[in-house]
């Protein structure tokens, strides 16, 4: 993944170096030639990255070279952003153009010293980059020129998303509904496991059953909870409690939560779906199962899982083992995604190849759907044959794993889409998310750049997002305007993100030095996570950290002092985390999400955020006014305020 992220960074750095604003800064500071040399070296390195990607698989030295290059390119990007942010801040303070502002600055200080300092920084990083670039000769990389696209926006006007009709699961649906309608006198609550390989559609099948009118009318309460990999008893109980509209459970102790759960389930005929269950700890499940068994007579629980052991531990009824789709149904799925409705009749030769492709999919609808999206608009017979004959099928047949199939589709993406997709690994697994929040994330981290000043970055980001939906890497969720990812697609995102992204959980012992983006699992809400405070790698030692998310950590009142060293942060999300103060070094932020118990935002902190594009404030019940310093945030494009009932004063 390193070389793909590097390629994207190289592209974005070249765009920044070519911007008129940075060229003006270079002219004013007398560093134009140094910036040109830097750009030339970046361009040279960029042209060999695609070949380096292939060589690193079998050549450890190439892999190490890419890691060294990765660190330096981050330094280059940080330096370019530092210049741009500093210039913008001075422009705001002086209320003039960039050139007038810089000249004004020279008259108030030692111009030679200032110019020398700026030039020295550029020269130092360029010399380091040149040293690494020289090593390219030892590897004899093949230069592969990739023309930088004038416009990265994906064209979508000719595509409409396939219908949401589910193929090949009607018989399975009816069989499970019959199990739900059948009652026995042996136990009040029956637990029916649905077991099957990843990607077979266990969740989709459970949703079909859950939404059926017969099921909804059969039970007094219907509940849906996604459990996922990390089984945390408190977290699961909270999800069940919140699913019935009880939002006051965040501060309850575990005993109080258990009591509330018994009240919800007790003496009611309930239908509960526990989706995507992994935990095989017998003791944990017995404790949880005891809580569930208080439901009224005729209550039913469906557990979807890939694990036969989970089914054995949890089930009171025999497991429903989900089989793969037939070849005909698999072909229907592939064709639905590969062609507009009716167009497959014009390409019978491709349909015949598709028939051979789906035989290798093992009846897994996710594999057929993803390959169909990959083949969309491709009418070249040779392209379809390459997919049919690709070596990844040997891996699938050996390991019964569709991850290589998803990787095949990922490999066909444009480099800028790969970068955006990889950072979806920071989303909580099985969680839902908003399109706009993801676009803000990409914008803040510099993944969306354009040489066209008349084109809105938000529009480009939306085209990226919609392309990932078209490719079946993002799915539309049940709720309007919300989206989700299949857990196997999330696994792929984590795989390709490698050491760039990290979600900290209760089991995390340390933070790798090369990590660039850190998020926190939502279950960490009682205290500040210890990995941030301990060696070998505390958070403050990661000088390149770009993203920090600590959403819903109610126990954190202040950030560790080491956060003062994180001068390159671009995206910080502290919503639901009520800090009393923020580091003054958060100056390069493009996105800030926060909650506060203060009556006004801190003026000295907000006034320095001149590069901020998105500010989201929520659940700040004492906030009455925003600081006048917000007038200095000249690049602010989005201000979103939610659950701030006392906020009546906005800066003019």
PDB file of C-alpha atoms in Angstrom, residues 184-343:
ATOM      1  CA  UNK A 184     -42.237 -25.029  21.396  1.00  0.00           C
ATOM      2  CA  UNK A 185     -42.987 -25.420  25.079  1.00  0.00           C
ATOM      3  CA  UNK A 186     -39.395 -26.248  25.986  1.00  0.00           C
ATOM      4  CA  UNK A 187     -38.004 -22.711  26.323  1.00  0.00           C
ATOM      5  CA  UNK A 188     -39.430 -19.206  26.310  1.00  0.00           C
ATOM      6  CA  UNK A 189     -36.700 -17.977  23.967  1.00  0.00           C
ATOM      7  CA  UNK A 190     -35.396 -19.892  20.948  1.00  0.00           C
ATOM      8  CA  UNK A 191     -32.040 -19.003  19.382  1.00  0.00           C
ATOM      9  CA  UNK A 192     -31.598 -19.881  15.701  1.00  0.00           C
ATOM     10  CA  UNK A 193     -28.088 -19.516  14.247  1.00  0.00           C
ATOM     11  CA  UNK A 194     -27.610 -18.733  10.543  1.00  0.00           C
ATOM     12  CA  UNK A 195     -24.155 -20.038   9.624  1.00  0.00           C
ATOM     13  CA  UNK A 196     -22.210 -19.523   6.417  1.00  0.00           C
ATOM     14  CA  UNK A 197     -19.042 -18.263   4.775  1.00  0.00           C
ATOM     15  CA  UNK A 198     -18.290 -14.544   4.556  1.00  0.00           C
ATOM     16  CA  UNK A 199     -20.008 -12.851   1.635  1.00  0.00           C
ATOM     17  CA  UNK A 200     -22.815 -15.432   1.293  1.00  0.00           C
ATOM     18  CA  UNK A 201     -25.439 -12.920   2.367  1.00  0.00           C
ATOM     19  CA  UNK A 202     -26.294 -13.935   5.949  1.00  0.00           C
ATOM     20  CA  UNK A 203     -26.997 -10.332   6.946  1.00  0.00           C
ATOM     21  CA  UNK A 204     -29.021  -9.690   3.783  1.00  0.00           C
ATOM     22  CA  UNK A 205     -31.106 -12.795   4.451  1.00  0.00           C
ATOM     23  CA  UNK A 206     -31.703 -11.774   8.062  1.00  0.00           C
ATOM     24  CA  UNK A 207     -32.818  -8.326   6.852  1.00  0.00           C
ATOM     25  CA  UNK A 208     -35.296  -9.878   4.429  1.00  0.00           C
ATOM     26  CA  UNK A 209     -36.758 -11.905   7.287  1.00  0.00           C
ATOM     27  CA  UNK A 210     -36.685  -8.997   9.749  1.00  0.00           C
ATOM     28  CA  UNK A 211     -38.571  -6.659   7.395  1.00  0.00           C
ATOM     29  CA  UNK A 212     -41.263  -9.170   6.416  1.00  0.00           C
ATOM     30  CA  UNK A 213     -44.743  -8.048   7.526  1.00  0.00           C
ATOM     31  CA  UNK A 214     -45.540 -11.492   8.946  1.00  0.00           C
ATOM     32  CA  UNK A 215     -42.541 -11.276  11.276  1.00  0.00           C
ATOM     33  CA  UNK A 216     -43.214  -7.696  12.321  1.00  0.00           C
ATOM     34  CA  UNK A 217     -46.797  -8.559  13.272  1.00  0.00           C
ATOM     35  CA  UNK A 218     -45.839 -11.766  15.098  1.00  0.00           C
ATOM     36  CA  UNK A 219     -43.749 -10.105  17.841  1.00  0.00           C
ATOM     37  CA  UNK A 220     -44.307  -7.308  20.344  1.00  0.00           C
ATOM     38  CA  UNK A 221     -40.767  -5.953  19.950  1.00  0.00           C
ATOM     39  CA  UNK A 222     -38.322  -6.372  17.050  1.00  0.00           C
ATOM     40  CA  UNK A 223     -34.680  -5.448  17.643  1.00  0.00           C
ATOM     41  CA  UNK A 224     -31.545  -5.490  15.493  1.00  0.00           C
ATOM     42  CA  UNK A 225     -27.996  -5.315  16.887  1.00  0.00           C
ATOM     43  CA  UNK A 226     -24.719  -5.684  15.010  1.00  0.00           C
ATOM     44  CA  UNK A 227     -22.212  -7.383  17.328  1.00  0.00           C
ATOM     45  CA  UNK A 228     -19.098  -7.671  15.089  1.00  0.00           C
ATOM     46  CA  UNK A 229     -15.571  -8.816  15.979  1.00  0.00           C
ATOM     47  CA  UNK A 230     -14.882  -7.361  19.401  1.00  0.00           C
ATOM     48  CA  UNK A 231     -17.433  -8.703  21.850  1.00  0.00           C
ATOM     49  CA  UNK A 232     -17.900  -6.254  24.682  1.00  0.00           C
ATOM     50  CA  UNK A 233     -20.846  -7.090  26.955  1.00  0.00           C
ATOM     51  CA  UNK A 234     -21.509  -3.482  27.894  1.00  0.00           C
ATOM     52  CA  UNK A 235     -21.377  -2.344  24.273  1.00  0.00           C
ATOM     53  CA  UNK A 236     -23.802  -5.033  23.085  1.00  0.00           C
ATOM     54  CA  UNK A 237     -26.280  -4.322  25.897  1.00  0.00           C
ATOM     55  CA  UNK A 238     -26.090  -0.583  25.141  1.00  0.00           C
ATOM     56  CA  UNK A 239     -26.911  -1.270  21.492  1.00  0.00           C
ATOM     57  CA  UNK A 240     -29.978  -3.327  22.455  1.00  0.00           C
ATOM     58  CA  UNK A 241     -31.156  -0.677  24.894  1.00  0.00           C
ATOM     59  CA  UNK A 242     -30.657   2.141  22.360  1.00  0.00           C
ATOM     60  CA  UNK A 243     -32.471   0.179  19.664  1.00  0.00           C
ATOM     61  CA  UNK A 244     -35.733   0.741  21.567  1.00  0.00           C
ATOM     62  CA  UNK A 245     -35.101   4.478  21.818  1.00  0.00           C
ATOM     63  CA  UNK A 246     -33.482   4.603  25.269  1.00  0.00           C
ATOM     64  CA  UNK A 247     -30.628   7.117  24.783  1.00  0.00           C
ATOM     65  CA  UNK A 248     -29.761   7.628  28.455  1.00  0.00           C
ATOM     66  CA  UNK A 249     -27.596   4.549  28.883  1.00  0.00           C
ATOM     67  CA  UNK A 250     -24.139   6.057  28.285  1.00  0.00           C
ATOM     68  CA  UNK A 251     -23.415   6.808  31.933  1.00  0.00           C
ATOM     69  CA  UNK A 252     -25.044   3.748  33.480  1.00  0.00           C
ATOM     70  CA  UNK A 253     -23.014   1.106  35.273  1.00  0.00           C
ATOM     71  CA  UNK A 254     -23.023  -2.414  33.851  1.00  0.00           C
ATOM     72  CA  UNK A 255     -25.407  -3.672  36.555  1.00  0.00           C
ATOM     73  CA  UNK A 256     -27.858  -0.872  35.743  1.00  0.00           C
ATOM     74  CA  UNK A 257     -27.624  -1.692  32.046  1.00  0.00           C
ATOM     75  CA  UNK A 258     -28.379  -5.347  32.704  1.00  0.00           C
ATOM     76  CA  UNK A 259     -31.401  -4.380  34.775  1.00  0.00           C
ATOM     77  CA  UNK A 260     -32.614  -2.099  31.968  1.00  0.00           C
ATOM     78  CA  UNK A 261     -32.180  -4.933  29.460  1.00  0.00           C
ATOM     79  CA  UNK A 262     -34.274  -7.285  31.587  1.00  0.00           C
ATOM     80  CA  UNK A 263     -37.018  -4.639  31.702  1.00  0.00           C
ATOM     81  CA  UNK A 264     -36.995  -4.357  27.900  1.00  0.00           C
ATOM     82  CA  UNK A 265     -37.032  -8.096  27.225  1.00  0.00           C
ATOM     83  CA  UNK A 266     -38.965  -9.371  30.222  1.00  0.00           C
ATOM     84  CA  UNK A 267     -42.368 -10.991  29.554  1.00  0.00           C
ATOM     85  CA  UNK A 268     -42.492  -9.647  25.973  1.00  0.00           C
ATOM     86  CA  UNK A 269     -42.576 -11.734  22.847  1.00  0.00           C
ATOM     87  CA  UNK A 270     -39.501 -10.332  21.189  1.00  0.00           C
ATOM     88  CA  UNK A 271     -37.616 -10.922  17.967  1.00  0.00           C
ATOM     89  CA  UNK A 272     -33.920 -10.018  18.178  1.00  0.00           C
ATOM     90  CA  UNK A 273     -31.268 -10.292  15.469  1.00  0.00           C
ATOM     91  CA  UNK A 274     -27.640 -10.488  16.655  1.00  0.00           C
ATOM     92  CA  UNK A 275     -25.762  -9.889  13.437  1.00  0.00           C
ATOM     93  CA  UNK A 276     -22.149 -10.837  12.658  1.00  0.00           C
ATOM     94  CA  UNK A 277     -21.210 -12.659  15.858  1.00  0.00           C
ATOM     95  CA  UNK A 278     -17.609 -13.797  16.320  1.00  0.00           C
ATOM     96  CA  UNK A 279     -16.968 -14.313  20.013  1.00  0.00           C
ATOM     97  CA  UNK A 280     -16.276 -17.965  20.911  1.00  0.00           C
ATOM     98  CA  UNK A 281     -15.713 -17.427  24.632  1.00  0.00           C
ATOM     99  CA  UNK A 282     -18.117 -19.843  26.323  1.00  0.00           C
ATOM    100  CA  UNK A 283     -18.198 -17.993  29.665  1.00  0.00           C
ATOM    101  CA  UNK A 284     -18.987 -14.595  28.087  1.00  0.00           C
ATOM    102  CA  UNK A 285     -21.749 -16.050  25.967  1.00  0.00           C
ATOM    103  CA  UNK A 286     -23.361 -17.944  28.828  1.00  0.00           C
ATOM    104  CA  UNK A 287     -23.519 -14.742  30.873  1.00  0.00           C
ATOM    105  CA  UNK A 288     -25.047 -12.863  27.956  1.00  0.00           C
ATOM    106  CA  UNK A 289     -27.368 -15.723  27.051  1.00  0.00           C
ATOM    107  CA  UNK A 290     -28.779 -15.747  30.595  1.00  0.00           C
ATOM    108  CA  UNK A 291     -29.776 -12.089  30.124  1.00  0.00           C
ATOM    109  CA  UNK A 292     -31.515 -12.848  26.836  1.00  0.00           C
ATOM    110  CA  UNK A 293     -33.538 -15.779  28.099  1.00  0.00           C
ATOM    111  CA  UNK A 294     -35.908 -13.557  30.127  1.00  0.00           C
ATOM    112  CA  UNK A 295     -38.016 -12.842  27.042  1.00  0.00           C
ATOM    113  CA  UNK A 296     -41.645 -13.903  26.923  1.00  0.00           C
ATOM    114  CA  UNK A 297     -42.832 -17.225  25.569  1.00  0.00           C
ATOM    115  CA  UNK A 298     -42.403 -17.548  21.819  1.00  0.00           C
ATOM    116  CA  UNK A 299     -39.528 -15.063  21.651  1.00  0.00           C
ATOM    117  CA  UNK A 300     -36.982 -15.712  18.901  1.00  0.00           C
ATOM    118  CA  UNK A 301     -33.370 -14.700  18.422  1.00  0.00           C
ATOM    119  CA  UNK A 302     -31.456 -15.053  15.157  1.00  0.00           C
ATOM    120  CA  UNK A 303     -27.654 -15.130  15.340  1.00  0.00           C
ATOM    121  CA  UNK A 304     -25.700 -14.682  12.085  1.00  0.00           C
ATOM    122  CA  UNK A 305     -22.145 -15.985  12.227  1.00  0.00           C
ATOM    123  CA  UNK A 306     -19.344 -17.524  10.185  1.00  0.00           C
ATOM    124  CA  UNK A 307     -18.352 -19.689  13.155  1.00  0.00           C
ATOM    125  CA  UNK A 308     -19.875 -23.116  13.720  1.00  0.00           C
ATOM    126  CA  UNK A 309     -18.550 -22.961  17.282  1.00  0.00           C
ATOM    127  CA  UNK A 310     -20.535 -19.783  17.978  1.00  0.00           C
ATOM    128  CA  UNK A 311     -23.623 -21.500  16.576  1.00  0.00           C
ATOM    129  CA  UNK A 312     -23.040 -24.487  18.856  1.00  0.00           C
ATOM    130  CA  UNK A 313     -22.568 -22.310  21.943  1.00  0.00           C
ATOM    131  CA  UNK A 314     -25.478 -19.937  21.313  1.00  0.00           C
ATOM    132  CA  UNK A 315     -28.085 -21.996  19.533  1.00  0.00           C
ATOM    133  CA  UNK A 316     -31.043 -23.658  21.208  1.00  0.00           C
ATOM    134  CA  UNK A 317     -32.283 -24.799  17.783  1.00  0.00           C
ATOM    135  CA  UNK A 318     -30.343 -26.506  14.965  1.00  0.00           C
ATOM    136  CA  UNK A 319     -28.310 -24.121  12.805  1.00  0.00           C
ATOM    137  CA  UNK A 320     -29.596 -22.963   9.453  1.00  0.00           C
ATOM    138  CA  UNK A 321     -26.576 -23.515   7.194  1.00  0.00           C
ATOM    139  CA  UNK A 322     -26.660 -21.032   4.326  1.00  0.00           C
ATOM    140  CA  UNK A 323     -25.484 -22.436   1.010  1.00  0.00           C
ATOM    141  CA  UNK A 324     -24.046 -20.630  -1.991  1.00  0.00           C
ATOM    142  CA  UNK A 325     -26.179 -19.375  -4.856  1.00  0.00           C
ATOM    143  CA  UNK A 326     -26.713 -21.557  -7.887  1.00  0.00           C
ATOM    144  CA  UNK A 327     -24.622 -20.764 -10.966  1.00  0.00           C
ATOM    145  CA  UNK A 328     -27.686 -19.295 -12.689  1.00  0.00           C
ATOM    146  CA  UNK A 329     -28.443 -17.004  -9.736  1.00  0.00           C
ATOM    147  CA  UNK A 330     -24.774 -16.008  -9.461  1.00  0.00           C
ATOM    148  CA  UNK A 331     -24.788 -15.118 -13.156  1.00  0.00           C
ATOM    149  CA  UNK A 332     -27.915 -13.009 -12.633  1.00  0.00           C
ATOM    150  CA  UNK A 333     -26.107 -11.062  -9.898  1.00  0.00           C
ATOM    151  CA  UNK A 334     -23.007 -10.521 -12.038  1.00  0.00           C
ATOM    152  CA  UNK A 335     -24.988  -9.394 -15.083  1.00  0.00           C
ATOM    153  CA  UNK A 336     -27.151  -7.055 -13.000  1.00  0.00           C
ATOM    154  CA  UNK A 337     -24.009  -5.166 -11.972  1.00  0.00           C
ATOM    155  CA  UNK A 338     -22.092  -5.506 -15.247  1.00  0.00           C
ATOM    156  CA  UNK A 339     -24.774  -4.195 -17.625  1.00  0.00           C
ATOM    157  CA  UNK A 340     -27.561  -1.692 -17.785  1.00  0.00           C
ATOM    158  CA  UNK A 341     -30.897  -3.458 -17.803  1.00  0.00           C
ATOM    159  CA  UNK A 342     -31.355  -5.299 -21.090  1.00  0.00           C
ATOM    160  CA  UNK A 343     -27.875  -4.560 -22.483  1.00  0.00           C
TER     161      UNK A 343
END
